[in-house]
Tab-separated table of C-alpha atoms in Angstrom:
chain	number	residue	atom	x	y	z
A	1479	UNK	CA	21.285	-3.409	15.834
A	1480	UNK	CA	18.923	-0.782	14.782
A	1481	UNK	CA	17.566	-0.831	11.272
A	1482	UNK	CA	15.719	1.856	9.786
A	1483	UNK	CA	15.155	3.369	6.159
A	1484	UNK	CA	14.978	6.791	5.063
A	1485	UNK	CA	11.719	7.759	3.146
A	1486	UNK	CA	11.943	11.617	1.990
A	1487	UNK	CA	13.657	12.807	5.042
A	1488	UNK	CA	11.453	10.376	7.674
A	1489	UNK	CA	13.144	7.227	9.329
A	1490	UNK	CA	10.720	4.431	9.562
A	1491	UNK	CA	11.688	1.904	12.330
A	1492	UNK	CA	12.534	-1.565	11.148
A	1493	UNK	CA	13.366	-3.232	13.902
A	1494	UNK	CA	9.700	-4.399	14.145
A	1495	UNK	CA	7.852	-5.856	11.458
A	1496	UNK	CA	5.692	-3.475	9.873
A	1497	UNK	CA	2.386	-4.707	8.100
A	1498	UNK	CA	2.203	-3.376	4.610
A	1499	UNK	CA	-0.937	-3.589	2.272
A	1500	UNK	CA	-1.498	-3.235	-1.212
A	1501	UNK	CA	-2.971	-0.944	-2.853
A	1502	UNK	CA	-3.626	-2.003	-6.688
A	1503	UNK	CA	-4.402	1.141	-9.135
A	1504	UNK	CA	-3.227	-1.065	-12.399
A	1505	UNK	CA	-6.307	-1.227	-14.753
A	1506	UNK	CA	-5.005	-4.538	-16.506
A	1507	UNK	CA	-4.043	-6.165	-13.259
A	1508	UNK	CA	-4.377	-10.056	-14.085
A	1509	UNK	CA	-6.492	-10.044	-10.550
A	1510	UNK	CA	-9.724	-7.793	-11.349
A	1511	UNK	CA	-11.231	-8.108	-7.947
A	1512	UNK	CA	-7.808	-6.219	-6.703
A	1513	UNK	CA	-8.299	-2.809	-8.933
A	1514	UNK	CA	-9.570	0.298	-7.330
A	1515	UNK	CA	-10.009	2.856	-10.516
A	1516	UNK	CA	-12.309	5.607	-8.803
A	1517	UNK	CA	-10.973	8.046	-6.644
A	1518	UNK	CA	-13.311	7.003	-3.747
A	1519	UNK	CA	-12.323	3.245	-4.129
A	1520	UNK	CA	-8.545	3.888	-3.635
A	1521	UNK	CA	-9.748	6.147	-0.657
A	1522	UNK	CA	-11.617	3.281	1.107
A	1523	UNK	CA	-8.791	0.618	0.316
A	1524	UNK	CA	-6.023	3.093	1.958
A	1525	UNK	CA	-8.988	3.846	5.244
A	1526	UNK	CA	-8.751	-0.173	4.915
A	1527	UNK	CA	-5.061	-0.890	4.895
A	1528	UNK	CA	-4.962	1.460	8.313
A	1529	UNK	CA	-7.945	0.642	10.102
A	1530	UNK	CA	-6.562	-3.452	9.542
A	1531	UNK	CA	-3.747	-2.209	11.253
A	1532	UNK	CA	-1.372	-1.491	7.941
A	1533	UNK	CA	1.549	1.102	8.324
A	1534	UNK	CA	2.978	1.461	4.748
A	1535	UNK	CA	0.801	1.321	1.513
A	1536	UNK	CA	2.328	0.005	-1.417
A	1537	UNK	CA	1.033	1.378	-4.819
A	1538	UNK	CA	0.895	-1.171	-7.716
A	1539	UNK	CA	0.847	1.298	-10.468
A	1540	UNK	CA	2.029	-0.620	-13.723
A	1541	UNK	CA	1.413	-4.374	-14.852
A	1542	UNK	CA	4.413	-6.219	-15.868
């Protein structure tokens, strides 16, 4: 069976596993090694994510 999701009109493929990579923007993340604040340090860590083979980025944006 096929599996797939819908993200803003695009169907991603699930069927395979997809490598995802994290992308922490959260200034009071418990992990400070993690944050990227600057513009050009989110930059490198999305170049990152792809180049290490990553197909979806997923923004941590708000501590809990």
């Amino acid at each position: 069976m096929k599996k797939s999701i819908n993200i803003n009109g695009t169907l991603i493929d699930l069927t395979t596993p997809l490598v995802m990579g994290i992308l922490n923007v959260t200034p009071d993340s418990f992990f400070q090694g993690s944050r990227k604040q600057s513009e050009i340090d989110i930059v490198n860590r999305c170049r990152q994510i792809i180049d290490e083979g990553g197909s979806i980025i997923d923004v941590g944006a708000q501590s809990t």
